[in-house]
Steps between C-alpha positions, in 0.01 A plus 500: 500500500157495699338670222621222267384232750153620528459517168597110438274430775247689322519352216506186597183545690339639213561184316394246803205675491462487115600133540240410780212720296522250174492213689209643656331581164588136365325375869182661398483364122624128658210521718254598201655206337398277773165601503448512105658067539229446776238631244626278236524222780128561604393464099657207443412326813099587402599319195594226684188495667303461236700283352483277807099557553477328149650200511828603372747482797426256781510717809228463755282803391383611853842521656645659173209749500597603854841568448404708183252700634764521839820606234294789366361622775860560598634556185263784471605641847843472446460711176260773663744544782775581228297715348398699769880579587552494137782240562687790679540315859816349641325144644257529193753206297516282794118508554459416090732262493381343842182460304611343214725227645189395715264501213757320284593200819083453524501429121800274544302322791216429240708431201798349653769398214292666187592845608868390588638822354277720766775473746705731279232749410523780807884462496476630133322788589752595753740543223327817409583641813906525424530417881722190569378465912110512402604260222619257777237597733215425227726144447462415869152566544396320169689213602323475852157577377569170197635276762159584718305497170649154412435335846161629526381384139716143547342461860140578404506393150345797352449595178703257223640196679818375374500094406806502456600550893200222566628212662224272337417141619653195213096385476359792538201503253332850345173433356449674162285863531622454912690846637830402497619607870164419614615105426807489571444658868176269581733191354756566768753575216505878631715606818503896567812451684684410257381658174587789762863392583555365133377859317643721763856355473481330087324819380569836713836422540634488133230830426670653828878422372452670165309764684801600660728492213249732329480710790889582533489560098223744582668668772782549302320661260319673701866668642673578170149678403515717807855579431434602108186729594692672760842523242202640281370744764845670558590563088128682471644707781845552394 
């Protein structure tokens, strides 16, 4: 009978470990899949750039400039860290992902409601991990880091400001060829309070309400693909 016994706990170490070893292996590739959307980030956001530098998008180019030349810089040292370890570290996804949620809350500082779909982007990526608690973790953080992103970009108006959160004077008068915001603030038509107060709760709090539907549908995901990989796992072993 003890013979039989330590041979079912045998065995079922044997597949724990087998278990624990692919979801190490799919760690590693997640993490190289990370780094490979960062590089595809980093192209399109030098794009962007030029796009912006001639005339084509309406950022201010100096701040915009900053952030891109701040994004790669650690872009780039977020992707020689991983390659160094060769993804094959156990706080490796947290420090990618870190990375990427900041990046991603600075552009949604600059860009405000444009990039409304952002707020979604690192919680996709989680997916690929097949873990529903770093699913939920990546949700929480993202939703912190928007909210800051949000009340930052609102507060100090950077980037694209929103008219449509602009409580604007009845006779307030724009000259044609005038910067828009520029006349409206030195007509008394602009208050920072309360383009603040309107955006954070008319704006963030619809994006943050479908955020969290989104993030439940992604944690359930996220749990019935940990549960096929591992059902996986065990037949290769059987």
């Amino acid at each position: 009978m003890s013979n039989y016994s330590d041979s079912n706990s045998k065995i079922a170490s044997s597949q724990d470990e087998s278990v624990k070893e692919l979801f190490h292996q799919n760690e590693i590739k997640a993490n190289k899949l990370v780094t490979l959307t960062m590089l595809l980030l980093s192209a399109g956001l030098v794009i962007a750039w030029v796009l912006n530098m001639v005339g084509v998008f309406s950022l201010d180019r100096l701040l915009f400039t900053i952030f891109v030349i701040v994004a790669l810089i650690i872009f780039g040292v977020a992707i020689l860290i991983n390659r160094k370890y060769n993804g094959d570290h156990p706080k490796i996804k947290f420090y990618l992902m870190s990375t990427l949620i900041i990046i991603c809350a600075m552009l949604d500082a600059l860009l405000s409601y444009n990039i409304a779909l952002f707020i979604v982007f690192p919680l996709l990526l989680s997916l690929r991990y097949y873990s529903e608690k770093y699913t939920l973790w990546i949700a929480i953080i993202s939703a912190i880091a928007f909210i800051i992103s949000a009340a930052v970009g609102s507060w100090f108006q950077l980037g694209i400001l929103d008219l449509n959160f602009v409580d604007v004077a009845k006779d307030t008068f724009v000259p044609f060829g005038e910067d828009l915001y520029h006349a409206i603030e030195t007509s008394g038509g602009f208050v920072q309070s309360k383009y603040f107060l309107f955006y954070m709760s008319q704006a963030l709090v619809p994006k943050l309400l479908q955020y969290a539907v989104f993030s439940v549908i992604a944690y359930l995901i996220a749990k019935c693909g940990k549960e096929m990989v591992i059902k996986q796992a065990l037949k290769l072993i059987k």
